PDB file of C-alpha atoms in Angstrom:
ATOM      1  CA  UNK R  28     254.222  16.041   2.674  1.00  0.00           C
ATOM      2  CA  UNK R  29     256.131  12.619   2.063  1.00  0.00           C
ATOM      3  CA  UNK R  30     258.193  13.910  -0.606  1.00  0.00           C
ATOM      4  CA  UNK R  31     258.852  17.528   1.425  1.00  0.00           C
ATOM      5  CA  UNK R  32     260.748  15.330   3.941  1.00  0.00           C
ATOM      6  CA  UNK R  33     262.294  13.773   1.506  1.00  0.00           C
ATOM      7  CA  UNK R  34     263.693  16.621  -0.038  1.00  0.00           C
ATOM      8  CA  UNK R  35     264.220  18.691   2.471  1.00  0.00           C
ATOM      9  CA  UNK R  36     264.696  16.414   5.946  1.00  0.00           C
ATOM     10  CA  UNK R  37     266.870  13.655   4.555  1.00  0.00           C
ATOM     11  CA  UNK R  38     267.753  12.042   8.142  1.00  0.00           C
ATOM     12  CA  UNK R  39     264.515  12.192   9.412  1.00  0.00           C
ATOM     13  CA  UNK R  40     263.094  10.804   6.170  1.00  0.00           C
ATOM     14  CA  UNK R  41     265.712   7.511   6.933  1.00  0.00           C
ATOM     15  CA  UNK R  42     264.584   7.856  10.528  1.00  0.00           C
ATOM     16  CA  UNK R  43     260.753   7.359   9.061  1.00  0.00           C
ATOM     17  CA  UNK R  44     261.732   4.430   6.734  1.00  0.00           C
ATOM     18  CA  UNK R  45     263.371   2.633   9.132  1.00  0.00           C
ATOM     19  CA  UNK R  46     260.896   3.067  12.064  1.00  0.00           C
ATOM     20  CA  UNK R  47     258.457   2.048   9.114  1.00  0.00           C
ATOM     21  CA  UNK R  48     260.559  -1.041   8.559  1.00  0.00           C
ATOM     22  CA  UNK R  49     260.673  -2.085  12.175  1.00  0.00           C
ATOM     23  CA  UNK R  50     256.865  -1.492  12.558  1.00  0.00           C
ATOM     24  CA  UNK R  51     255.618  -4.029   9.529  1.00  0.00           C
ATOM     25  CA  UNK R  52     258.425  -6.510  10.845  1.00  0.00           C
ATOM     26  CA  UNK R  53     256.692  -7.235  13.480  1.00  0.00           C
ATOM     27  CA  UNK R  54     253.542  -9.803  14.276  1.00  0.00           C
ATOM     28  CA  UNK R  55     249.953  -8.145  14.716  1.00  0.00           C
ATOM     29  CA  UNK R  56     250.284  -9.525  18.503  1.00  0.00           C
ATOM     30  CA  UNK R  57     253.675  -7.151  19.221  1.00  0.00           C
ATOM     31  CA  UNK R  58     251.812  -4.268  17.216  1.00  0.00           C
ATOM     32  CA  UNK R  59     248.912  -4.722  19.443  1.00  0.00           C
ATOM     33  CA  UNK R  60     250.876  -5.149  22.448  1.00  0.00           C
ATOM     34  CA  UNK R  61     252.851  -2.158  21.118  1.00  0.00           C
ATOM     35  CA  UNK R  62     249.625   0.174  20.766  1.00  0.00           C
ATOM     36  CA  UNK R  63     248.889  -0.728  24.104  1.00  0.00           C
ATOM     37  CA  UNK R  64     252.306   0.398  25.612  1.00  0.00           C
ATOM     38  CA  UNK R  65     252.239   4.075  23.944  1.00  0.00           C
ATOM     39  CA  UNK R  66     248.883   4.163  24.683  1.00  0.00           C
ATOM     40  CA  UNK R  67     249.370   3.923  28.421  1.00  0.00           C
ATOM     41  CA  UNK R  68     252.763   5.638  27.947  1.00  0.00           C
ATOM     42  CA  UNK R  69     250.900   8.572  26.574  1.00  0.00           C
ATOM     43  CA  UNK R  70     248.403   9.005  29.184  1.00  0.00           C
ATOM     44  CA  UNK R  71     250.987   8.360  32.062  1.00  0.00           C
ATOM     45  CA  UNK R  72     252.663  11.347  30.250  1.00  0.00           C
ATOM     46  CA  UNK R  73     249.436  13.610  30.612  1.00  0.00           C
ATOM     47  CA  UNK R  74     248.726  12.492  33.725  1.00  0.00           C
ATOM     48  CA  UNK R  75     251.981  13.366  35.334  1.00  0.00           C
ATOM     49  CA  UNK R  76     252.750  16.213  33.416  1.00  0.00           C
ATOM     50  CA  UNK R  77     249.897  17.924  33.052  1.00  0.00           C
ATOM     51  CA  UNK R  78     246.952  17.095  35.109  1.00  0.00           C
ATOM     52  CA  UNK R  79     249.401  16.764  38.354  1.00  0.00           C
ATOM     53  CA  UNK R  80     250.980  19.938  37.662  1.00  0.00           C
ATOM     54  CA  UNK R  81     247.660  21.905  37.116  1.00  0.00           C
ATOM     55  CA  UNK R  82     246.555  20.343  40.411  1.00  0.00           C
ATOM     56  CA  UNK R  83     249.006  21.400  42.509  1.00  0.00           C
ATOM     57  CA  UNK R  84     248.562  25.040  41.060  1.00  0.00           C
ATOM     58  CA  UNK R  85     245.305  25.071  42.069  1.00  0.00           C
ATOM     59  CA  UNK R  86     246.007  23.843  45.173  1.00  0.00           C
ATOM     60  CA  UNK R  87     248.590  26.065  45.925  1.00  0.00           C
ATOM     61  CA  UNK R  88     246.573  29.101  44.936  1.00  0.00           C
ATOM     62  CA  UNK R  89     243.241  27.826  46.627  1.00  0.00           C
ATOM     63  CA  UNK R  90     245.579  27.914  49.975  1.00  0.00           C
ATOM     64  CA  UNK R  91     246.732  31.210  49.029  1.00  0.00           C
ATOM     65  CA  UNK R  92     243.723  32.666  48.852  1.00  0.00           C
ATOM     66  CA  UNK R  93     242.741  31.308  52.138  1.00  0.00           C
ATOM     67  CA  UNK R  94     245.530  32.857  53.656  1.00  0.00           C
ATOM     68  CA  UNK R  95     245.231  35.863  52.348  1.00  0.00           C
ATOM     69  CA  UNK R  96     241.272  35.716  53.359  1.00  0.00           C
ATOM     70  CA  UNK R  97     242.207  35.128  56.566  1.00  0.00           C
ATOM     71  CA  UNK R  98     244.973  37.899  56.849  1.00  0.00           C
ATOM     72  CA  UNK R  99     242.409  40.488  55.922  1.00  0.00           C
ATOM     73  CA  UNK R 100     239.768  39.388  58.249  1.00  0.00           C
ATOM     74  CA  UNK R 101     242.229  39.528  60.788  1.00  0.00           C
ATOM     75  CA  UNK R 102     243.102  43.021  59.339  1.00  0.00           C
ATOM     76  CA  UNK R 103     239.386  43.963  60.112  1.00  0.00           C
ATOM     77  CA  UNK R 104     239.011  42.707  62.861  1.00  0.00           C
ATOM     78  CA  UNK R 105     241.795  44.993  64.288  1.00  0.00           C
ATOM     79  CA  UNK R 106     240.247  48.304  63.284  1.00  0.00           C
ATOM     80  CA  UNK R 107     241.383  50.749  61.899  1.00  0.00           C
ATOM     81  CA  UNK R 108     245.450  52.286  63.226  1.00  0.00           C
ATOM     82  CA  UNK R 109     245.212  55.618  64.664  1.00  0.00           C
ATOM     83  CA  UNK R 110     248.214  57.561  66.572  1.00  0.00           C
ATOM     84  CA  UNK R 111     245.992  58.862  68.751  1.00  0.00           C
ATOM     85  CA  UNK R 112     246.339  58.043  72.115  1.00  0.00           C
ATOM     86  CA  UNK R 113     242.643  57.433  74.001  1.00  0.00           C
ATOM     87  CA  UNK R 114     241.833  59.719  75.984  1.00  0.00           C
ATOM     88  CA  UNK R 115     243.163  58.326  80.031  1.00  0.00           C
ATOM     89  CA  UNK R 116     240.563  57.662  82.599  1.00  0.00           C
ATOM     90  CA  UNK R 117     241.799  59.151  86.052  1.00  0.00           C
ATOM     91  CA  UNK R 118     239.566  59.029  89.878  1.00  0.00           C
ATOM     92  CA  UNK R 119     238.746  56.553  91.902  1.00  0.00           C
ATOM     93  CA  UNK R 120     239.188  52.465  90.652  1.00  0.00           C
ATOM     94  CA  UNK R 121     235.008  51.763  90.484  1.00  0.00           C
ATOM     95  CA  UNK R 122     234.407  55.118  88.735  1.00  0.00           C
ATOM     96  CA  UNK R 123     236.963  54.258  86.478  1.00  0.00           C
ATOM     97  CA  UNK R 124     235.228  50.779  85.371  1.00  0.00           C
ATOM     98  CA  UNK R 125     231.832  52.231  85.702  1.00  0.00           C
ATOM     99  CA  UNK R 126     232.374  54.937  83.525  1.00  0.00           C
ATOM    100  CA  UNK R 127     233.846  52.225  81.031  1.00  0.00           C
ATOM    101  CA  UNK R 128     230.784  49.193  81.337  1.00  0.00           C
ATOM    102  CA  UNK R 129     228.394  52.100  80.274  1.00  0.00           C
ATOM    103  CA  UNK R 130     230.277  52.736  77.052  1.00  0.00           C
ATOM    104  CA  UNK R 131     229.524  48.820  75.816  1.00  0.00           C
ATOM    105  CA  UNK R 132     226.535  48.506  77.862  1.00  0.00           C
ATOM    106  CA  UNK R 133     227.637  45.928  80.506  1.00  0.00           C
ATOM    107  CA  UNK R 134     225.063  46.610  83.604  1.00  0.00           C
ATOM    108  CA  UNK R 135     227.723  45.549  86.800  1.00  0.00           C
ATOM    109  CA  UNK R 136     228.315  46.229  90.594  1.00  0.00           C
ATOM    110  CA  UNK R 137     231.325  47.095  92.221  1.00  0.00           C
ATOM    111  CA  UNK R 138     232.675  46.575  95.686  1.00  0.00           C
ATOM    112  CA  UNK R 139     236.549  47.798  96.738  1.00  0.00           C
ATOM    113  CA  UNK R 140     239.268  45.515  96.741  1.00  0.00           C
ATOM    114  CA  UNK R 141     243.210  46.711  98.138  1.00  0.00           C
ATOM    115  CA  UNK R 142     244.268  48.237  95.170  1.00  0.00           C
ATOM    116  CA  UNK R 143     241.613  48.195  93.254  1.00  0.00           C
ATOM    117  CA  UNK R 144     237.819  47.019  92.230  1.00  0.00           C
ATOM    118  CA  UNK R 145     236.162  43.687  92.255  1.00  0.00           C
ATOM    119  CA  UNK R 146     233.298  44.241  89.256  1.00  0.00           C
ATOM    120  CA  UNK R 147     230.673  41.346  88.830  1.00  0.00           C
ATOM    121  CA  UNK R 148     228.347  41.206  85.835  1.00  0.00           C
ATOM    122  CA  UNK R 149     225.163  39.610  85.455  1.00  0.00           C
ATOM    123  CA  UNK R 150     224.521  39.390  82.256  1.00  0.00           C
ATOM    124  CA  UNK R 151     226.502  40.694  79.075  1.00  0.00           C
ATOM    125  CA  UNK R 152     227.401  39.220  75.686  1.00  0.00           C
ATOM    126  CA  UNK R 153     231.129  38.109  75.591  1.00  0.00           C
ATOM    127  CA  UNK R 154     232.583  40.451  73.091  1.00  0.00           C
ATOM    128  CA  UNK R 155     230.628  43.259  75.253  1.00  0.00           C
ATOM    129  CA  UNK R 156     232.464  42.254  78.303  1.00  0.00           C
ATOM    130  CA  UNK R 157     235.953  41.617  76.269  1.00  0.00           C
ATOM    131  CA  UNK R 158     235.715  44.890  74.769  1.00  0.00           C
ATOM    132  CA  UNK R 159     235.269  46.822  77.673  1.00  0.00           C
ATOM    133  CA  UNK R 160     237.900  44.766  79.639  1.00  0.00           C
ATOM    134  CA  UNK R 161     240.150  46.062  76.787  1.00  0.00           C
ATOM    135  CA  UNK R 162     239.129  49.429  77.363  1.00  0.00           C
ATOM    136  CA  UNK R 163     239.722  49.259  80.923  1.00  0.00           C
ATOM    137  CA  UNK R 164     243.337  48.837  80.536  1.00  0.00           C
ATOM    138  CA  UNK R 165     244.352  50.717  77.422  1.00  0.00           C
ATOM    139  CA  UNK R 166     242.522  54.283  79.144  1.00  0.00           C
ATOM    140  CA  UNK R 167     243.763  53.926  82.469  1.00  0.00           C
ATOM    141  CA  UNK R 168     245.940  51.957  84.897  1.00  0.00           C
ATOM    142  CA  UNK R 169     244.005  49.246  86.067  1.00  0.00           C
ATOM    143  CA  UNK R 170     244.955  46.148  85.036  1.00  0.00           C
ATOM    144  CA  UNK R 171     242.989  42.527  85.764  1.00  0.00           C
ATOM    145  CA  UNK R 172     244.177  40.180  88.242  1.00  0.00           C
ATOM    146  CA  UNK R 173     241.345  37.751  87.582  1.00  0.00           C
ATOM    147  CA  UNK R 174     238.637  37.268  85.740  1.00  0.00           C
ATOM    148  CA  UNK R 175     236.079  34.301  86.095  1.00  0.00           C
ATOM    149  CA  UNK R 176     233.566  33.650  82.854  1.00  0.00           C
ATOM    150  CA  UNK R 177     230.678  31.525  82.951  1.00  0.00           C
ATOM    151  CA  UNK R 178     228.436  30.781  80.474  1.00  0.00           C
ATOM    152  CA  UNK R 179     224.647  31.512  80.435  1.00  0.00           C
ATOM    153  CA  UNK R 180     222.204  29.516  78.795  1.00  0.00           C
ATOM    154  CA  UNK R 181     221.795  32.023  75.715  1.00  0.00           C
ATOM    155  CA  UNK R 182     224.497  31.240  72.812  1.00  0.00           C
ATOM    156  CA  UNK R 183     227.201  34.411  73.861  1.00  0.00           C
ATOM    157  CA  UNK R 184     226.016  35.498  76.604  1.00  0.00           C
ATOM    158  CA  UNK R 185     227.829  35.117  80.048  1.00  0.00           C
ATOM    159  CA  UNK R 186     228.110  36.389  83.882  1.00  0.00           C
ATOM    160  CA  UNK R 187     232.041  37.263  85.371  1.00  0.00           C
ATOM    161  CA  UNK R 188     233.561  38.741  88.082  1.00  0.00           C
ATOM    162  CA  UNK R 189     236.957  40.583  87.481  1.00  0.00           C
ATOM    163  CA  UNK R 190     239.215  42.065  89.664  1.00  0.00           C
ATOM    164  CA  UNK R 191     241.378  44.851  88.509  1.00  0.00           C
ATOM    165  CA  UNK R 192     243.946  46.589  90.797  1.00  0.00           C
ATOM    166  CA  UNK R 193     246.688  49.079  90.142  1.00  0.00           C
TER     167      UNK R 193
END
């Protein structure tokens, strides 16, 4: 190998001699010392630019991915798009809501309000009663005014009153 530099890679063959000079002019104690330095320059050199950029790959893809997790729960969570239209609730306010509660199974009672119904329920589970205030106003006219939660002592389960008025 020695003599294909030679022949072939003249400069870097007097680079070689001359770094080769240098090195053996110098005490044991400034090779040592030496060692040491490209030794730690070496691993500052894989440290910083390797591990470090490997790192921040991964942590830029591991937040990518939850991201993207989270976009497609929130994608599921929405249902599915339709350009149907639901079909719109008409009659009196506490038939409306009535009619409504039965489809998610919320049990309530109603008693007239100007404009409107005041509904109170018992006892649902939340995303019951969030569902079918949803409902409510996307098939007919009512909207809420108010709506007062409170929780019951089983984990999602609640009471409320809401009032919804034209």
């Amino acid at each position: 190998m020695r003599d294909f530099i030679r022949t072939q890679l003249p400069t870097l063959d007097a680079g070689l001699s001359r770094g080769g000079q240098w090195w053996q002019a110098r005490s044991s104690r400034e090779r040592g010392m030496l060692a040491v330095l490209i030794v730690l320059l070496v691993g500052l050199l894989f440290v910083y630019g390797v591990v470090k950029p490997i790192q921040g790959a991964r942590a830029a893809a591991l937040a990518d991915i939850r991201t993207y997790e989270t976009l497609k729960a929130r994608i599921r969570a929405a249902g599915t798009l339709t350009t149907a239209r639901p079909q719109r609730r008409t009659g009196a306010p506490a038939d409306i809501v009535t009619q409504s509660a039965g489809g998610f199974g919320v049990a309530l009672t109603t008693a007239p309000i100007d404009r409107g119904v005041r509904a109170s329920v018992a006892d649902a589970s939340y995303d019951s009663l969030v569902n079918w205030l949803a409902d409510v106003t996307t098939t007919s006219d009512l909207r809420v005014r108010t709506v007062t939660v409170q929780g019951l002592g089983a984990p999602g389960r609640v009471s409320a009153t809401v009032e919804l008025v034209r």
